Coordinates of C-alpha atoms in Angstrom, one line a residue:
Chain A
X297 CA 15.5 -11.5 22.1
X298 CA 15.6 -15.4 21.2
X299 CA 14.5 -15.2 17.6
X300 CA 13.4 -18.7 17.8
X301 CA 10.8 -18.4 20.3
X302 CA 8.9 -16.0 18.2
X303 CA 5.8 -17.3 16.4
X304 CA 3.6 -15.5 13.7
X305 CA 1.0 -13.1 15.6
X306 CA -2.5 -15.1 16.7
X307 CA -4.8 -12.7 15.3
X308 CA -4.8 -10.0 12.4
X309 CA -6.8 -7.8 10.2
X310 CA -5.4 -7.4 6.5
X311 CA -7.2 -5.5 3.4
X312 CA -5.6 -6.6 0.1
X313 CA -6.4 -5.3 -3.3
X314 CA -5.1 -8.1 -5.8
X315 CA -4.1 -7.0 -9.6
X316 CA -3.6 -9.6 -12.3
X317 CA -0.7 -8.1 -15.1
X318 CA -1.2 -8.8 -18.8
X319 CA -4.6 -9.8 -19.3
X320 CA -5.4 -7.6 -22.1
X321 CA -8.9 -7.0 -20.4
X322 CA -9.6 -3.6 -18.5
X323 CA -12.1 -5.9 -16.2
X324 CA -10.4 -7.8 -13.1
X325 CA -13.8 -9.0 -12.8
X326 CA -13.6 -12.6 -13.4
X327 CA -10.1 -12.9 -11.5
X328 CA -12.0 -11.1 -8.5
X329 CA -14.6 -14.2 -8.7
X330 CA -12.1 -16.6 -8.8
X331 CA -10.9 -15.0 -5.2
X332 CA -13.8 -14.7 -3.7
X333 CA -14.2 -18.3 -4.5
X334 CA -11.2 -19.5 -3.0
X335 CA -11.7 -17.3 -0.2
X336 CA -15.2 -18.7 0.8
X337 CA -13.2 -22.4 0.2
X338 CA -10.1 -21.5 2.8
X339 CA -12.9 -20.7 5.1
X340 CA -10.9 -17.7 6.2
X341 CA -13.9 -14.7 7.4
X342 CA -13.3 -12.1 4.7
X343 CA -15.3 -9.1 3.3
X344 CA -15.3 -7.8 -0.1
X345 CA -15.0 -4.0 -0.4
X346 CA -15.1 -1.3 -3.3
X347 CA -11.2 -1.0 -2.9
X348 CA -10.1 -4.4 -1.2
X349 CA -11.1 -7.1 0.7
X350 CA -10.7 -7.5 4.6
X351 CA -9.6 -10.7 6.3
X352 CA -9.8 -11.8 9.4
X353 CA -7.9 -14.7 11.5
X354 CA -4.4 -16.1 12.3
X355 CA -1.7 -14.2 10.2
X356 CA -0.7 -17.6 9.0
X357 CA -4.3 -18.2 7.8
X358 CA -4.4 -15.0 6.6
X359 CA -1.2 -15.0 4.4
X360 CA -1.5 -18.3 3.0
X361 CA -5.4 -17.5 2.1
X362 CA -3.9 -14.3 -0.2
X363 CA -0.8 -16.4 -1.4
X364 CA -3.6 -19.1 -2.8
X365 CA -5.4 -16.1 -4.3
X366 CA -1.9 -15.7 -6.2
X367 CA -2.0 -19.3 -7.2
X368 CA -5.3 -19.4 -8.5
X369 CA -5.5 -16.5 -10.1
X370 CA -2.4 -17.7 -12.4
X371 CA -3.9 -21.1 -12.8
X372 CA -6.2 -19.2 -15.3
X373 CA -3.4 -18.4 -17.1
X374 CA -2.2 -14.7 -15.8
X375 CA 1.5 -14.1 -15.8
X376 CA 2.2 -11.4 -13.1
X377 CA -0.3 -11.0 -9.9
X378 CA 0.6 -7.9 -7.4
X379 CA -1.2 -7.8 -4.3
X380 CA -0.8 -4.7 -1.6
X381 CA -1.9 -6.0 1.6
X382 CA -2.5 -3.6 4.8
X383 CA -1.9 -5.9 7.8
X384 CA -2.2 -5.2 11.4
X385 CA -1.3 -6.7 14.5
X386 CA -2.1 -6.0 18.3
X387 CA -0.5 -7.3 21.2
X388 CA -2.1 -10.1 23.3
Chain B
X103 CA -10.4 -25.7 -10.0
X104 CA -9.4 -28.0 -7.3
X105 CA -8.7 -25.4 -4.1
X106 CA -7.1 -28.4 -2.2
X107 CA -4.4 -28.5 -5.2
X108 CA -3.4 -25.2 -4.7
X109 CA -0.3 -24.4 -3.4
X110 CA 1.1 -20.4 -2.1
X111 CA 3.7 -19.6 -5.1
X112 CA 7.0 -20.7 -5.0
X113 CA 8.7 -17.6 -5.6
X114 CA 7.9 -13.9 -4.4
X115 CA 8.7 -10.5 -4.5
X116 CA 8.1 -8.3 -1.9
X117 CA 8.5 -4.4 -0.2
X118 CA 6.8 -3.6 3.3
X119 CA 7.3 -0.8 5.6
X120 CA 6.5 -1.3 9.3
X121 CA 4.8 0.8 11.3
X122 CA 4.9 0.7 14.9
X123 CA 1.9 2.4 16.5
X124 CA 1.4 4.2 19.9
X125 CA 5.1 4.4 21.0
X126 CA 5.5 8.1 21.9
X127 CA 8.5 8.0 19.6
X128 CA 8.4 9.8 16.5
X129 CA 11.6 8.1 15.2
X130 CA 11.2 4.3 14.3
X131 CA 15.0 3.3 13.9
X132 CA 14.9 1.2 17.3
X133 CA 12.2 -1.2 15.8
X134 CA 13.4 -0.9 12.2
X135 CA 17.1 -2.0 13.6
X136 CA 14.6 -4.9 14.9
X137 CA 13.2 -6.3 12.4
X138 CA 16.8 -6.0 10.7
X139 CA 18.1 -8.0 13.3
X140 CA 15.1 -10.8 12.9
X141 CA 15.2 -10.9 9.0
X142 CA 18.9 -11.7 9.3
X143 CA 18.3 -14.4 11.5
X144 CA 15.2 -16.1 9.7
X145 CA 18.1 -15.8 6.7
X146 CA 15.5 -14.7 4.0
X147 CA 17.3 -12.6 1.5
X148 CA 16.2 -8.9 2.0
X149 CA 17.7 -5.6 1.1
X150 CA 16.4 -2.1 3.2
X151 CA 15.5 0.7 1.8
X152 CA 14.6 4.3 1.9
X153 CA 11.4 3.4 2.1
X154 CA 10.7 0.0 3.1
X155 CA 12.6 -3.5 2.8
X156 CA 12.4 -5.8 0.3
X157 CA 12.4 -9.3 0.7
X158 CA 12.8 -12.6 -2.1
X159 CA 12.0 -16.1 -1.4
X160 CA 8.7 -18.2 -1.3
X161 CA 5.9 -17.1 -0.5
X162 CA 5.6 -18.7 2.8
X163 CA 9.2 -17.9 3.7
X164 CA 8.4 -14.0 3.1
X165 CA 5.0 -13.8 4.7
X166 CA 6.5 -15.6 7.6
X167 CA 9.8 -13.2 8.3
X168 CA 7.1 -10.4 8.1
X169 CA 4.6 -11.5 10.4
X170 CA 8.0 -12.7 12.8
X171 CA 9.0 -9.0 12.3
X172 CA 5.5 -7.6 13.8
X173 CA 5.8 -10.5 16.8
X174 CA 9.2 -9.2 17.6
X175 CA 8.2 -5.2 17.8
X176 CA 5.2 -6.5 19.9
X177 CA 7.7 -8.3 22.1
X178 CA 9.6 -4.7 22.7
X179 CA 6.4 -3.4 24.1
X180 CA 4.8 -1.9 21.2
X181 CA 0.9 -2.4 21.4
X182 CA -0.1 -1.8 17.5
X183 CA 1.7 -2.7 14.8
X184 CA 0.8 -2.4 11.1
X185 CA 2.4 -3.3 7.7
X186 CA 2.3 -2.2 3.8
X187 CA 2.9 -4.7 2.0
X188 CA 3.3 -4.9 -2.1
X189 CA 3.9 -8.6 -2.9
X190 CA 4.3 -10.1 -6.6
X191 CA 4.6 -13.2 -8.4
X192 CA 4.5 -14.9 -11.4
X193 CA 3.4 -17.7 -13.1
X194 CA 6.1 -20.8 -13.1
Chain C
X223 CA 4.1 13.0 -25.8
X224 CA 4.2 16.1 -25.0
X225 CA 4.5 16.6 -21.5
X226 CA 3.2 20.2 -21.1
X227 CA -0.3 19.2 -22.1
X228 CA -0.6 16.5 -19.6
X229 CA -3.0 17.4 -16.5
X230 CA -3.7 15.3 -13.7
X231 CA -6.7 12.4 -14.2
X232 CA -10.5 14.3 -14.2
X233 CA -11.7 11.5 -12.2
X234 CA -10.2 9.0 -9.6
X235 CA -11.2 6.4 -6.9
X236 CA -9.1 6.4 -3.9
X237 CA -8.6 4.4 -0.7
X238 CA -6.4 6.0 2.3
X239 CA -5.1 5.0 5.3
X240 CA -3.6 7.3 7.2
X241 CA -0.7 6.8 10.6
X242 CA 0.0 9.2 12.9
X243 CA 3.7 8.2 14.2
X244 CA 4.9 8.9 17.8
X245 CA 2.0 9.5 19.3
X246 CA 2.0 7.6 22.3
X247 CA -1.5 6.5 22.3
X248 CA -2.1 3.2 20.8
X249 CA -5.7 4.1 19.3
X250 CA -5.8 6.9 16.8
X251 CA -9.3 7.0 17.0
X252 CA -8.8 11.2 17.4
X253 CA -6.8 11.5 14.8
X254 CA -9.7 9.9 12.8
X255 CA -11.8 11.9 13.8
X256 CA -10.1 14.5 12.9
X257 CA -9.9 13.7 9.3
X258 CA -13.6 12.7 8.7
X259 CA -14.0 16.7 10.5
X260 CA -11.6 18.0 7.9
X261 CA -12.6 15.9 5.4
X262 CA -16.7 16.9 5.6
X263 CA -15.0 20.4 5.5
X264 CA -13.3 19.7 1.9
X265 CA -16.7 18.3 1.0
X266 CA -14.9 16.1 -1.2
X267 CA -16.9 12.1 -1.5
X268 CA -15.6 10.2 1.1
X269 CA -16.5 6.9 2.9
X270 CA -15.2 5.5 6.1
X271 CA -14.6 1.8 5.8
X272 CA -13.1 -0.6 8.4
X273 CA -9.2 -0.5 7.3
X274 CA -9.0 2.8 5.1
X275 CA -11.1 5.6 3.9
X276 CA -12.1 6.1 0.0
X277 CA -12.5 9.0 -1.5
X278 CA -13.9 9.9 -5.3
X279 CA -13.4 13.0 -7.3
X280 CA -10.9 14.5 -9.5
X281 CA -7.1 13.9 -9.0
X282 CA -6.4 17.1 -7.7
X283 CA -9.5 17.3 -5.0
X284 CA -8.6 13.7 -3.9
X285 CA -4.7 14.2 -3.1
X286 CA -4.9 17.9 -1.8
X287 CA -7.9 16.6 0.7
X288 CA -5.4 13.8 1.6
X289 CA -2.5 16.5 2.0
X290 CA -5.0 18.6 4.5
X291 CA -5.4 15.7 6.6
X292 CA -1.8 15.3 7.1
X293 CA -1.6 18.7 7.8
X294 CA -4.7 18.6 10.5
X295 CA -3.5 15.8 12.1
X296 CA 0.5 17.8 12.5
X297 CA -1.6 20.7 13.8
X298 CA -2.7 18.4 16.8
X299 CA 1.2 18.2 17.5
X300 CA 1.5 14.5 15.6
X301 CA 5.2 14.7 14.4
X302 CA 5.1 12.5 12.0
X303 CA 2.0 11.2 9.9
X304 CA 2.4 8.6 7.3
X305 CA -0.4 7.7 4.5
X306 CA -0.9 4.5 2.6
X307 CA -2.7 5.3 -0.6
X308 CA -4.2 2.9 -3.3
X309 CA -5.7 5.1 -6.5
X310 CA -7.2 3.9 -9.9
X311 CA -8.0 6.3 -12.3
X312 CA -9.4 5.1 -16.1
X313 CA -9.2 6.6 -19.1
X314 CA -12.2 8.9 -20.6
Chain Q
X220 CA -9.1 24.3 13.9
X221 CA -10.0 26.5 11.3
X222 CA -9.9 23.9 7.9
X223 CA -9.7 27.2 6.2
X224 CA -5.8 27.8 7.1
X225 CA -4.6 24.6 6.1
X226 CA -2.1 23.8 3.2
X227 CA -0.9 20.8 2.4
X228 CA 2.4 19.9 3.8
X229 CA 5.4 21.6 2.3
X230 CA 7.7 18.4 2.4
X231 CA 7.0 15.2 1.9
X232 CA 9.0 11.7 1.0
X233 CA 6.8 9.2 -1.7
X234 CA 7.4 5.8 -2.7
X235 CA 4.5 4.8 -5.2
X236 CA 4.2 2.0 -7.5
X237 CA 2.3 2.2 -10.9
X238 CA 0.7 -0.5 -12.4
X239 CA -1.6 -0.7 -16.2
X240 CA -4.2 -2.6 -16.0
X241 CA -5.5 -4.8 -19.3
X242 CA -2.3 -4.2 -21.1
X243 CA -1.9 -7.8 -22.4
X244 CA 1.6 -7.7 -22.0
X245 CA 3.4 -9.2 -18.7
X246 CA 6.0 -6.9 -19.1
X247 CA 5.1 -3.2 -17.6
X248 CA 8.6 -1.3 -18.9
X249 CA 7.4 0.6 -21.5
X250 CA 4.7 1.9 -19.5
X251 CA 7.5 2.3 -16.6
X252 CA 9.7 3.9 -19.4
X253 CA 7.0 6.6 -20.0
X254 CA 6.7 7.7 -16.1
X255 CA 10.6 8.3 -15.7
X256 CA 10.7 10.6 -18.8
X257 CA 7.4 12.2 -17.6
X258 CA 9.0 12.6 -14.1
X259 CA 12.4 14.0 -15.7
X260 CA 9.8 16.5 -17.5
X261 CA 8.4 17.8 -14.1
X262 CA 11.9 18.3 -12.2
X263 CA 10.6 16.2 -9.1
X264 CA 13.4 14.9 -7.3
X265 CA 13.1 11.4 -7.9
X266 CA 15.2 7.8 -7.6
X267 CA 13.9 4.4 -9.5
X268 CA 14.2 1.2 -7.2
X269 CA 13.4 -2.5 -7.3
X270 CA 9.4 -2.4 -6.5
X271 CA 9.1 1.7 -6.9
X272 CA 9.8 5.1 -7.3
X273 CA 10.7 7.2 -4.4
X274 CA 9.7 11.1 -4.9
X275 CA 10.8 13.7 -2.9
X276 CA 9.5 17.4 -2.6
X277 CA 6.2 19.4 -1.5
X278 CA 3.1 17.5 -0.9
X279 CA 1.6 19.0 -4.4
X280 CA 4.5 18.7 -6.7
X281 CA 4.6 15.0 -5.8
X282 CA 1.0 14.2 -5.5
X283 CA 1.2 16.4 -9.6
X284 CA 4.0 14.1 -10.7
X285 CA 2.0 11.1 -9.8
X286 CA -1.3 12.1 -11.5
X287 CA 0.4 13.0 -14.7
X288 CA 2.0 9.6 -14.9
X289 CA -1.3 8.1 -14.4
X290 CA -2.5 10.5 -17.3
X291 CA 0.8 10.0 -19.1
X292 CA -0.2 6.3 -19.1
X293 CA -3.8 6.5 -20.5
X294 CA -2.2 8.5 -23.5
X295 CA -0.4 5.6 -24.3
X296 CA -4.3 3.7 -24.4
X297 CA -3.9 2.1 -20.9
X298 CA -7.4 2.0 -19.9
X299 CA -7.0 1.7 -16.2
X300 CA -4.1 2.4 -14.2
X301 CA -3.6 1.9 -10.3
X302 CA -0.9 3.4 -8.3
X303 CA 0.4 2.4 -4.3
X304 CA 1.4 5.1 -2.9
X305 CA 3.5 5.1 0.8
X306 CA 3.7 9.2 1.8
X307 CA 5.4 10.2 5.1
X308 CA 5.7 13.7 6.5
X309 CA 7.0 15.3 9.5
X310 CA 6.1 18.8 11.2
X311 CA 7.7 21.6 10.5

């Protein structure tokens, strides 16, 4: 296989459940919001569920939607994020 | 906050475990030797496990060996692939 | 602490998603199936959502109605079944 | 099938991931500190790597183990703990 030719996959469907460490509050609440926000920002079609939320779209637009989720979530000051993303993929 | 400003963090941690879907194969090791061979050449660091691999780097180096990883079991024939993925960072 | 006074969490909120491996069939829409049948039969709280199932009720009714659908979905001849589980439990 | 029959599976292989929520401290050893000596207490086959702990043994003495670290945490006054969990198992 030529390694080189391979791109990212076109299309995906990812659930992620985002945890900010060390707050000292039992609420995620307010980091949740701040997600949400940048999710409607990216653009990115996304769902919020009891236990995740679902995204929709390129797996590069996907990824990099949940890697700003990271970012912004420690611009308010948390230390550790941990995210556990379920990701699939079909083939064209 | 400023969304435009935000960058995906600079350094990650991360596990997944790949799942190929639909291949009439209970054992996994042809794809799993796959993906090996894939995340050697994309030359992120990554150590397997017993359970899944763990990889280090940026976020958008990791993300991007993963979703390479899913385009290459595709490639083999494999119609459905999905990934767990645990992913941490922390603040700079 | 003392250990032998510890019992497993009253309450908890679960999210599953559950692979059967080696089937040859990319959809696994049966196997699904399957578990919302065995999982009615439990009677335990469940909820089928687009990327994983959630479940509420005490540790104990939660994991062992998990374990059953493993074991259903082996008794349709699935070698291997694999789950991914996210669980939050608080404190009284 | 008869749901009646069913057990849960009498082997399985775990790898789950703990995390306290509202701790106020980055750092999650202590509370990682408490689940090893809790799992020591069971007798669970267990190993400590890099993003979690692999468990080995029947579906319920794993699925135990992990519910009494979740409990073992609250004791500690963690208010809300989440756990990953990745569980695989194979027909008989």
């Amino acid at each position: 296989m030529d390694y080189n030719l391979l791109s990212t996959p076109p299309k995906c469907l990812a659930d992620f459940n985002l945890v900010p460490i060390g707050t000292g509050e039992a609420s995620i609440a307010e980091e949740l919001a701040e997600v949400e926000r940048l999710l409607k920002h990216t653009g990115v079609k996304h769902t919020m569920q009891t236990t995740g939320t679902v995204l929709e779209g390129t797996w590069d637009e996907v990824v990099n939607a949940i890697g700003k989720a990271h970012a912004a979530v420690h611009q308010r000051g948390v230390a550790k994020v941990q995210s556990e993303i379920r990701i699939g993929t079909k083939n064209r």
